[in-house]
Every structure is written in structure tokens, then in C-alpha cells.
Amino acid sequence: MDNREVAWTLLEIGKMVELRGDSKFAGQSYKRAARLIERSEPIKKLIDENKLRNLEGIGDRIAQNIMDMVKLGHSPKLEKLREQVPCGLREMIDIPNLTSQKVHLLYKELNIDTIDKLEKAIASKRLLSVKGFGLSTIGDIKSGIEQYKQRGRTFLLGLALPLAYSYLKEIREMDCVKNAEVVGEIRRMKETVSSVEIIVLTDDTQKFLTTLKKNNIEIDSNKEKRTLEFEGNYNIPVKIYLSPEEKYGIEKIIYTGSEKHVQDLEALGLLKQRSDNEGQVYDSIGLKYIPPFLREGDREIELARDDRLPNLISVKDIVGDLHLHSHYSDGLNSIEELVKAAKRMGYQYIAITDHSQSLKIAKGLTKERILEQWREIDRIQGKYHIKILKGIEVDILADGSLDFQDDFLEQFDIVVASVHSHFKQHQNEMTARIMKAVANPNVDIIGHATGRLIQKRMPYDVDIKKVLNYAKDYKIAFEINSSPDRLDLNSENILLAKELGLKIAINTDSHSTLEFANILLGVGTGQRGYLEKKDVLNCWEKEELLAYLRG
Ligand SMILES: [Zn+2]
Ligand SMILES: [Zn+2]
């Protein structure tokens, strides 16, 4: 098990413990441990060097749980809990706006253990009899059920993508496999996906199935079937499509989707083509090759026909990260460790942007601490070629003013401004609040502009289109925050920002060096938003960026 798997398992245990009705703290301690492990050093190293217990917030019991699961490769604790908690409850916590505590309460009070029963109880107004379930809560739950039904069961791209590529690696290593590729929503870099999908070209299906079995993947093997399905890690459904050679290219297109894109291609004669090469297939129906990120059946076919497709950014174009936290606030690493990690990424510059004073929960920095940090940056700067920008993630306070005075903000190399409080403001208030930050000449980037946490928290009520329109008259960039559950702005808003001529910064908001890898997700979101190098601040060479920030 790696850190991600351990973190996921701890989260699941946390949820199960809450569903079982244990104390609120029990569940939270597992969830806190999960976040910690996600960001810490490799789990095997922590265990071998006996450092697990040194992590703040990991007690003896959780430490033992972690050691057990790493040793066994699965968690007996989680398995036991799953036997104790009714299946339906586990489905119910996937409904947005419904916490595990609420699910437990509904089960205890009204014996509701399925979504179906929940809907009936809402319709018959029985829910109102439970303490804490007023009209507005019930309204939230109702809209949560609707959302859940619309999207079905989905998983964060950040969870599914590494899983898909680890399966792909295993598959490509089999000698009976001639070619294989990740397809579906993951290849299109959608922020949430319903399954892992892989297309495989093999000359020996039977051998392929046997090798899967050897790798502990159980499929009820039916030689005639061309789609194999099983449940992968994190309970994510995995689909493997076996494709014949002459159709490999076109089936790769079909399985990559989207459905609308494929329909449009069919109208152009897609199904008549015979090629194992995707590029040739597009070419033979009169189109330039369309990157998977753009295949949403939107405007890409027209652009491909006229040879007007954007020259999309790719991960290798990223030369810096403009939103990072160090251990001065709530990050895990020292500034020097961040610089070293940036060096490994091949970056030219990074910005250290710890939290500002008001954000006490994240150990926000006072002016004195910031001056201290600047002295350290000056000291380290001498040792490295990478430019270390003195930055801050300053809180946008409830009235739209910033957490530091302008004369102090002026002295930073770069200022990211973000909302971290008062999420419940009305739309007018929230929109005006963020517009005020946009207009502040000291602010360079608006961080995670809508505040959403995918599958956990809806965006706050901001008219983001109005904010973006307003921003076009200012020198301001918007962030794509690459955290797996943020990806904020989303691709739709990025496209709008681009059309308005606004600049974008693709940041990881890393709280540990492990999270630098999330840049992949941010870039994918940017690719879906048609971004090119010129649109993205941190694709610019160092001198160009510094001149922009000074100007
Ligand atoms: Zn933030
Ligand atoms: Zn941040």
C-alpha cells in the first residue's frame, strides 16, 4: 500500500465509524490522519524509521491500524466495520450535503437505510420529526439526491488517474499485449469519472485472461466477451476493452468519447475507417488530430476542420508554481525542501505563499513571522538558481478588504488572494467581495475562485461570470488550483476567462512536496479549457514573469 491507499482506507474507516454512530471525534481522528498521511513521507519509510507516532494527531491505535494494513495489504478493521454497517448507508453518504452523522441519525431515528426510503420519508414529511432536520436542511438533501442521481457514482480524477496508469503499466508489461492505452473520461481529464477504462490489443486473449488472474485480478472469463469488468482499488469499476488490430484506432476514439464527439465523427464516416492509428483516422475523415481533452462535442470538430485548434499547453510547459505552503503556516515542508522539490520538477521559479494572520486554523502568519520568512528566503536564495518569490495567500475578508494593509502587501513579490471564511454570504455580497479583491492593485492572482470542494462542498454563491467580466479591465490572473478536490476554476470558466483575455496561473497549492505531482490535474483542466502557453503565467520564462509582476 502507498500513502494514497492508506489515506483512502483511513478515510473509509472514518466514515464507517461515523455511520456506526461512534463519537464524533473518533471519525474525525481517522479523517485527520488520512490527510496527514496523504502529505507525509512515503509510508514504508515512516514505519521503518518508527516515525509514524511522531506525526501530530496519530495516536497508538491509528498507528497500529496503519501498520496492520501496510503489512497485510488490506485493512481487517475496515472489513469488520463494513460488515457492521448496512450497505445502503454506505451509498447514502455519497449524496452531497448529507454527512455520515446525519445518515446515522436518520437510520437510528427512522430506520432509513436506503436512498429510496430517504426519498419517501422526505415526501411524507417524516424527516421533519428528526432533530436538526429543518426545511432548509431537507431542501439541501433533496438537491443532493438529485445531483447524485444525475452523476451516479463518481470518483475524483486525482484518485482514478494514478490507478488507471498503474493498471496500464501492468498490462503493457504482459508479452501477449501488443498495445494498450487509457481511454474514457480519464483520458479526457474530466474532474470526476465513473470508471477506469483501458483498451487493449492482444494476440492471445486466453493468455491475457490467465495473466490477469495471476496478477490477482478475477474476471469471470468468457473468451467471447470483448469487455472485461472488475472492481479495482478504491472500489472503482475497471473496464478493459479487447480490440482487434484493424479497429484499434477507431475503437480508441470510440471508447475515449465523449458520446457527442463520437456521434459527430460518425456523421463524417468514422465507422468506415480501418486503421490502428488515431491520427490517421481523423485525417481520413478530413480533420486535424483532436486531443482527447477537447473531445466534448462542443466546437472542436469545426476547429479541426478549419485547422484552428489551439496549441494546447502540456505539463512540460510548466516552469514554476505560484502557490505553495511551507511549515511556516500549515505546510509540512521547509522552504528549502520546497525549493529542492521544485528543482526536481525542473522549475525556474516558485512562490512561497503561506496563509495570512486571520486564518488561525492554518497557522496564518503575522507580519513579524513574514519578515522572518523573508530573511530565510534571502539566505536560501543564494544557494539556488531557482527564483524564490516572496509571496502570501492573503485572506479576502468578509467585506472584501484584505488581511494586510496595502503598504505591506506592496512589498511582496506576488500576492494570491483567496476566500477562506464566511462561505454563506449571499450572491451579491460574495460577488462584490471578490470583485473588490480583483480591483486591488497589489493582488496578482485570485486563488480557488469559487471555493468548491468537489463531492464535498458546493461553490459559495458567487456570480463568477460577473467577476471574470469585471476582471478584464484589471491586471489580474485567476488560478486553476490543482488540488484533486478543487480544480477551480473549472474548464468552462477557464474558457470564458481566456476569451476575456484574462491570464491563468496553474498552481498546486501544495502543502507538501508530494502534492507537486497534482500539477498534472491542473494542466488537464487547463487543456480542457483550451489554454495555450501565452495564457498561463507559470508557462512564462522567469524574466518574462518577473517583468510582468513588477509592471
Ligand atoms: Zn486557499
Ligand atoms: Zn493555499
XYZ file of C-alpha atoms and ligand atoms in Angstrom:
553
model
C 0.000 0.000 0.000
C 1.219 3.506 -0.765
C 0.313 6.734 1.024
C -2.698 7.328 -1.159
C -4.142 3.905 -0.453
C -3.509 4.196 3.275
C -5.126 7.643 3.319
C -8.129 6.380 1.401
C -8.530 3.420 3.765
C -8.330 5.686 6.822
C -10.977 7.952 5.309
C -13.231 4.958 4.727
C -12.711 3.790 8.312
C -13.562 7.314 9.487
C -16.792 7.272 7.520
C -17.756 3.788 8.752
C -17.064 4.737 12.356
C -19.337 7.746 11.970
C -22.035 5.685 10.294
C -21.887 3.241 13.165
C -22.611 6.148 15.477
C -19.329 6.289 17.396
C -18.350 9.613 18.913
C -17.793 12.473 16.513
C -14.135 12.611 17.488
C -13.427 9.009 16.549
C -14.366 9.606 12.925
C -12.573 12.912 12.770
C -9.326 11.486 14.082
C -9.250 8.976 11.214
C -10.016 11.684 8.702
C -7.306 13.916 10.105
C -4.821 11.037 9.993
C -5.782 10.420 6.361
C -4.978 13.991 5.353
C -1.692 13.780 7.196
C -0.587 10.523 5.588
C -1.542 11.784 2.152
C 1.014 14.530 2.538
C 3.741 12.833 4.530
C 6.888 10.988 3.578
C 6.452 7.548 1.966
C 4.541 5.334 4.383
C 7.060 2.485 4.343
C 9.792 4.888 5.383
C 7.644 6.291 8.209
C 7.075 2.784 9.550
C 10.644 1.539 9.097
C 12.083 4.572 10.832
C 9.468 4.429 13.561
C 8.255 7.923 12.771
C 4.546 7.265 12.499
C 3.843 8.156 16.103
C 5.767 11.425 15.793
C 3.142 12.791 13.445
C 0.914 15.153 15.331
C -2.576 13.634 15.535
C -1.674 9.964 15.055
C -2.178 8.037 18.270
C -1.239 4.470 19.161
C -4.461 2.961 17.898
C -4.381 4.559 14.469
C -0.642 3.915 14.156
C -1.289 0.208 14.803
C -4.111 0.213 12.245
C -1.813 1.712 9.656
C 0.961 -0.779 10.331
C -1.513 -3.662 10.047
C -2.869 -2.522 6.717
C 0.546 -1.882 5.209
C 1.779 -5.271 6.360
C -1.274 -7.193 5.129
C -2.094 -5.131 2.067
C -5.688 -4.707 3.260
C -7.418 -3.475 6.387
C -9.103 -6.039 8.651
C -10.522 -3.128 10.641
C -12.282 -1.687 7.601
C -13.566 -5.094 6.580
C -15.055 -5.664 10.004
C -16.697 -2.256 10.040
C -18.224 -2.880 6.633
C -19.911 -5.976 7.969
C -21.443 -3.939 10.767
C -22.774 -1.079 8.672
C -25.737 -1.658 6.308
C -24.801 -1.349 2.633
C -27.429 1.287 1.889
C -25.924 3.679 4.411
C -22.630 3.500 2.590
C -24.393 4.565 -0.577
C -26.242 7.376 1.205
C -23.061 9.169 2.273
C -22.185 9.698 -1.380
C -25.109 12.122 -1.536
C -23.816 15.712 -1.460
C -24.971 17.677 1.608
C -25.575 14.531 3.640
C -22.906 13.885 6.276
C -22.279 10.495 7.843
C -23.563 11.826 11.177
C -26.852 12.764 9.547
C -27.105 9.381 7.858
C -26.535 7.655 11.184
C -29.191 9.786 12.866
C -31.773 9.025 10.167
C -31.001 5.335 10.486
C -31.324 5.408 14.255
C -34.479 7.512 14.401
C -36.430 6.420 11.333
C -34.642 3.234 10.273
C -33.791 4.775 6.904
C -31.135 2.634 5.245
C -31.639 3.261 1.545
C -31.927 6.305 -0.719
C -35.349 5.102 -1.697
C -36.569 5.146 1.922
C -34.985 8.560 2.371
C -36.943 9.977 -0.553
C -40.187 8.521 0.775
C -39.530 9.997 4.203
C -38.930 13.402 2.628
C -42.137 13.160 0.606
C -44.204 12.159 3.636
C -42.580 14.909 5.756
C -41.481 12.348 8.355
C -37.973 13.757 8.205
C -39.147 16.941 9.907
C -39.634 14.974 13.117
C -35.893 14.359 13.471
C -33.938 16.876 15.481
C -31.744 19.063 13.298
C -33.701 18.420 10.096
C -35.406 21.697 9.283
C -36.854 22.759 5.949
C -33.616 24.198 4.628
C -31.574 21.106 5.546
C -34.162 18.908 3.892
C -34.082 21.149 0.815
C -30.300 20.702 0.652
C -30.644 16.945 0.932
C -33.259 16.884 -1.815
C -31.000 18.735 -4.207
C -28.140 16.482 -3.130
C -30.164 13.401 -4.114
C -30.917 14.955 -7.487
C -27.249 15.652 -8.100
C -26.329 12.170 -7.008
C -28.859 10.621 -9.374
C -27.636 12.738 -12.235
C -23.982 11.913 -11.877
C -24.249 8.409 -10.439
C -21.304 7.131 -8.512
C -18.201 9.051 -9.487
C -14.609 9.290 -8.331
C -12.131 12.120 -8.281
C -9.789 12.187 -11.249
C -6.925 12.516 -8.781
C -7.803 9.108 -7.335
C -8.706 7.289 -10.549
C -5.919 8.549 -12.800
C -2.934 7.082 -10.923
C -4.875 3.838 -10.567
C -5.561 3.713 -14.308
C -1.896 4.221 -15.141
C -0.752 1.588 -12.682
C -3.085 -0.949 -14.334
C -1.907 0.221 -17.741
C 1.709 -0.362 -16.754
C 0.913 -3.894 -15.592
C -0.967 -4.629 -18.795
C 1.706 -3.226 -21.088
C 4.298 -5.415 -19.428
C 2.486 -8.598 -20.496
C 4.119 -10.123 -23.536
C 0.785 -11.082 -25.067
C -0.184 -7.403 -25.230
C 0.769 -5.514 -28.369
C -0.702 -2.168 -27.422
C -2.777 -0.615 -24.639
C -3.997 2.823 -23.666
C -6.145 4.505 -21.030
C -9.368 5.722 -22.633
C -12.681 7.142 -21.412
C -13.202 10.067 -19.098
C -9.748 9.751 -17.556
C -8.065 10.266 -20.903
C -10.250 13.353 -21.388
C -9.180 14.528 -17.899
C -12.704 15.037 -16.613
C -12.622 16.182 -12.980
C -14.715 13.219 -11.863
C -15.030 9.887 -13.616
C -17.275 6.858 -13.263
C -14.716 4.171 -14.120
C -11.213 3.323 -15.217
C -11.228 2.302 -18.886
C -8.377 0.686 -20.805
C -8.258 -0.507 -24.403
C -6.024 -3.481 -25.108
C -4.715 -5.008 -28.300
C -3.666 -8.605 -27.696
C -2.968 -11.538 -29.989
C -3.836 -14.076 -27.319
C -6.991 -13.362 -25.345
C -6.793 -16.548 -23.315
C -3.259 -15.827 -22.219
C -4.220 -12.266 -21.362
C -7.002 -13.505 -19.092
C -4.717 -16.013 -17.415
C -2.085 -13.358 -16.762
C -4.687 -11.035 -15.255
C -5.654 -13.840 -12.929
C -2.046 -14.339 -11.918
C -1.955 -10.656 -11.005
C -4.897 -11.303 -8.680
C -7.469 -9.765 -10.967
C -10.513 -12.002 -11.040
C -12.751 -11.784 -14.058
C -15.438 -14.272 -14.864
C -13.636 -15.139 -18.022
C -15.694 -15.568 -21.104
C -13.496 -15.736 -24.130
C -16.152 -14.371 -26.435
C -16.724 -11.252 -24.393
C -14.733 -8.246 -25.563
C -15.334 -6.107 -22.475
C -13.947 -7.290 -19.151
C -15.086 -5.705 -15.919
C -13.952 -5.916 -12.342
C -13.873 -3.775 -9.232
C -10.463 -2.163 -8.736
C -8.859 -0.414 -5.791
C -10.962 2.211 -4.014
C -13.986 0.258 -5.332
C -13.594 1.924 -8.710
C -15.099 -0.102 -11.571
C -12.466 -1.051 -14.162
C -13.352 -1.858 -17.764
C -10.950 -3.425 -20.228
C -11.863 -3.403 -23.902
C -10.215 -6.011 -26.121
C -9.827 -4.583 -29.579
C -8.900 -6.248 -32.892
C -5.912 -4.733 -34.651
C -7.677 -3.274 -37.676
C -10.111 -1.455 -35.422
C -7.732 -0.357 -32.672
C -7.536 3.270 -33.870
C -11.234 3.815 -34.288
C -12.163 1.946 -31.125
C -9.683 4.038 -29.197
C -11.620 7.059 -30.404
C -14.988 5.480 -29.620
C -14.023 4.402 -26.094
C -12.380 7.734 -25.361
C -15.636 9.542 -26.188
C -17.394 11.744 -25.456
C -20.556 10.257 -26.873
C -21.422 13.511 -28.601
C -17.954 13.791 -30.142
C -18.163 10.246 -31.475
C -21.639 10.849 -32.924
C -20.321 13.902 -34.751
C -17.451 11.826 -36.133
C -19.819 9.064 -37.195
C -21.675 11.571 -39.295
C -18.370 12.140 -41.081
C -17.866 8.430 -41.787
C -15.879 7.292 -38.740
C -17.147 3.720 -38.829
C -15.968 3.118 -42.389
C -12.327 3.676 -41.442
C -9.812 0.891 -40.882
C -6.669 1.914 -39.098
C -4.810 1.149 -35.915
C -3.748 4.777 -35.661
C -5.969 7.504 -34.242
C -4.274 10.332 -36.133
C -4.830 8.555 -39.436
C -8.485 8.033 -38.616
C -9.016 11.751 -38.039
C -7.024 12.537 -41.147
C -9.066 10.207 -43.320
C -12.305 11.954 -42.345
C -10.871 15.360 -43.159
C -9.936 16.558 -39.675
C -6.776 17.538 -37.857
C -5.991 15.295 -34.883
C -8.153 16.387 -31.939
C -6.530 15.988 -28.490
C -8.725 13.937 -26.119
C -9.192 16.902 -23.740
C -11.239 18.726 -26.364
C -13.487 15.858 -27.412
C -16.663 17.103 -25.785
C -18.766 17.561 -28.907
C -18.602 21.273 -28.480
C -16.715 23.283 -31.081
C -13.711 21.043 -31.664
C -14.834 19.431 -34.933
C -15.347 22.763 -36.612
C -11.966 23.994 -35.373
C -10.257 20.799 -36.541
C -11.805 21.083 -39.978
C -10.556 24.663 -40.362
C -7.155 23.877 -38.806
C -7.838 26.358 -35.996
C -7.337 24.069 -32.985
C -5.434 25.703 -30.131
C -1.848 24.737 -29.498
C -2.644 23.315 -26.060
C -0.285 23.526 -23.113
C 1.246 20.355 -21.741
C 2.839 19.501 -18.410
C 6.326 20.123 -19.724
C 5.421 23.763 -20.429
C 5.005 24.455 -16.704
C 8.134 26.164 -15.362
C 7.059 27.232 -11.892
C 4.446 27.062 -9.161
C 2.953 30.251 -7.757
C 1.027 28.906 -4.754
C 2.872 26.805 -2.160
C 2.700 26.461 1.621
C 5.681 25.884 3.863
C 5.798 24.819 7.508
C 5.603 28.493 8.445
C 1.816 28.091 8.082
C 0.105 24.736 7.512
C 2.524 23.121 5.060
C 4.681 20.163 6.043
C 7.975 21.093 4.396
C 10.644 23.702 4.926
C 11.249 26.336 2.272
C 14.473 24.635 1.286
C 12.678 21.293 0.830
C 10.172 23.027 -1.439
C 12.996 24.533 -3.476
C 14.659 21.145 -3.854
C 11.380 19.569 -4.971
C 10.932 22.397 -7.487
C 14.399 21.691 -8.785
C 13.465 18.044 -9.332
C 10.464 19.264 -11.323
C 12.795 21.339 -13.483
C 11.173 24.622 -12.436
C 12.673 28.096 -12.843
C 10.747 29.726 -10.007
C 8.341 29.138 -7.121
C 6.306 31.392 -4.872
C 6.068 30.715 -1.145
C 2.528 31.780 -0.320
C 1.685 30.906 3.258
C -1.582 31.909 4.884
C -2.142 35.367 6.367
C -2.782 36.199 10.012
C -6.593 35.836 10.191
C -6.554 32.200 9.184
C -5.706 30.943 12.648
C -6.745 27.380 11.898
C -3.959 27.182 9.291
C -1.420 28.969 11.458
C -1.668 32.164 9.389
C 1.414 34.392 9.571
C 1.712 37.707 11.361
C 3.815 40.468 9.889
C 6.716 39.535 12.177
C 6.698 35.908 11.043
C 6.632 37.040 7.433
C 9.693 39.249 7.941
C 11.398 36.226 9.461
C 10.416 34.143 6.456
C 11.828 36.738 4.077
C 15.169 36.616 5.860
C 15.225 32.853 5.452
C 14.325 33.139 1.771
C 17.188 35.603 1.252
C 19.549 33.149 2.907
C 18.421 30.191 0.816
C 18.207 32.157 -2.424
C 21.993 32.460 -2.542
C 22.318 28.677 -2.840
C 19.863 28.045 -5.697
C 19.236 29.194 -9.231
C 15.508 28.798 -8.795
C 13.924 32.167 -8.086
C 12.051 32.065 -4.774
C 9.279 34.643 -4.849
C 8.214 36.137 -1.545
C 4.500 35.628 -1.649
C 1.416 35.405 0.509
C -2.014 33.805 0.241
C -3.877 36.676 1.775
C -7.404 36.186 3.056
C -10.173 38.125 1.375
C -12.097 39.204 4.475
C -15.880 39.245 4.681
C -16.153 42.822 3.388
C -13.696 42.295 0.532
C -10.804 44.040 2.239
C -7.570 42.084 2.578
C -5.925 40.659 5.658
C -2.957 43.062 5.394
C -2.718 46.773 4.652
C -1.778 47.848 1.142
C 1.569 49.336 2.155
C 2.646 45.917 3.427
C 1.146 43.907 0.563
C 3.059 46.109 -1.839
C 6.313 44.658 -0.553
C 5.567 41.072 -1.599
C 6.794 39.772 -4.960
C 3.440 38.110 -5.517
C 0.039 38.111 -3.805
C -2.573 35.384 -4.115
C -5.920 36.430 -2.611
C -8.447 33.798 -1.544
C -11.700 33.374 0.362
C -11.403 31.058 3.380
C -14.270 32.219 5.595
C -17.904 33.415 5.594
C -18.867 30.965 2.870
C -22.590 31.521 3.382
C -22.780 35.104 2.140
C -25.473 35.987 -0.367
C -24.542 36.182 -4.005
C -24.418 39.990 -4.224
C -22.224 40.235 -1.179
C -19.864 37.423 -2.189
C -19.537 38.672 -5.761
C -18.784 42.225 -4.626
C -16.338 40.853 -2.049
C -14.232 39.082 -4.667
C -14.505 41.958 -7.151
C -13.044 44.241 -4.523
C -10.001 41.968 -4.270
C -9.730 41.879 -8.057
C -9.539 45.660 -8.109
C -6.778 45.840 -5.505
C -3.589 46.619 -7.464
C -1.481 44.543 -5.067
C -3.313 41.312 -5.863
C -1.816 39.246 -8.674
C -3.872 36.064 -8.561
C -7.320 35.142 -7.255
C -6.934 31.695 -5.619
C -9.535 28.892 -5.977
C -12.146 31.435 -7.010
C -15.373 29.519 -6.373
C -14.311 27.677 -3.221
C -15.840 24.378 -4.246
C -14.625 21.051 -2.910
C -15.764 18.501 -5.446
C -18.232 15.991 -3.955
C -17.889 17.683 -0.553
C -18.813 21.322 -0.694
C -20.731 23.315 -3.282
C -19.115 26.537 -4.558
C -20.023 29.523 -2.481
C -22.680 31.686 -4.048
C -20.571 33.852 -6.342
C -21.537 35.096 -9.789
C -18.218 34.005 -11.240
C -19.097 35.115 -14.770
C -19.705 38.626 -13.481
C -16.387 38.564 -11.598
C -14.485 37.421 -14.688
C -16.130 40.062 -16.860
C -15.297 42.719 -14.320
C -11.705 41.482 -14.055
C -10.898 42.007 -17.717
C -10.191 45.674 -17.003
C -7.601 44.827 -14.339
C -4.185 43.240 -14.375
C -5.173 40.082 -12.566
C -4.844 36.348 -13.114
C -7.143 33.562 -11.963
C -5.910 30.310 -10.594
C -6.523 26.756 -11.606
C -5.979 25.147 -8.239
C -4.709 21.633 -8.972
C -5.840 20.010 -5.698
C -7.840 16.943 -6.752
C -10.991 18.140 -4.992
C -10.761 21.764 -6.119
C -9.811 22.028 -9.823
C -11.104 25.546 -9.503
C -11.599 27.385 -11.880
C -13.214 24.591 -13.858
C -12.721 24.187 -17.586
C -15.887 26.057 -18.511
C -14.870 29.150 -16.555
C -11.305 28.930 -17.836
C -12.558 29.092 -21.390
C -14.556 32.188 -20.520
C -11.549 33.761 -18.790
C -9.417 33.031 -21.824
C -11.939 34.590 -24.163
C -11.960 37.695 -21.968
C -8.187 37.890 -22.298
C -7.519 37.071 -18.633
C -4.367 35.276 -17.563
C -4.375 31.966 -15.688
C -1.919 30.510 -13.171
C -1.938 26.726 -12.778
C -0.902 26.178 -9.162
C -0.760 23.134 -6.944
C -1.364 24.885 -3.602
C 0.938 22.157 -2.283
C 1.090 21.649 1.459
C 3.808 19.047 0.953
C 6.248 18.172 -1.793
C 4.226 15.047 -2.621
C 1.477 17.305 -3.914
C 3.666 18.851 -6.607
C 2.517 15.934 -8.764
C -1.034 17.306 -8.747
C 0.087 19.735 -11.446
C -0.988 17.013 -13.904
C -4.598 17.507 -12.855
C -4.433 21.296 -13.127
C -2.868 21.090 -16.561
C -5.552 18.614 -17.661
C -8.212 21.055 -16.539
C -6.432 23.827 -18.429
C -6.216 21.679 -21.546
C -9.969 21.145 -21.355
C -10.248 24.928 -21.108
C -8.324 25.417 -24.396
C -5.318 27.059 -22.689
C -2.163 27.852 -24.617
C 1.251 28.791 -23.273
C 0.686 32.506 -23.632
C -2.415 32.312 -21.395
C -0.625 30.745 -18.444
C 1.649 32.850 -16.224
C 3.689 29.913 -14.999
C 4.464 28.784 -18.524
C 6.381 32.021 -18.989
C 10.157 32.196 -18.711
C 11.450 33.608 -15.430
C 12.451 37.032 -16.742
C 9.178 37.461 -18.552
C 7.179 36.607 -15.436
C 9.260 38.859 -13.184
C 8.829 41.773 -15.581
C 5.078 41.156 -15.608
C 4.896 41.071 -11.806
C 6.925 44.272 -11.475
C 4.976 46.089 -14.197
Zn -6.518 28.684 -0.027
Zn -3.263 27.768 -0.328
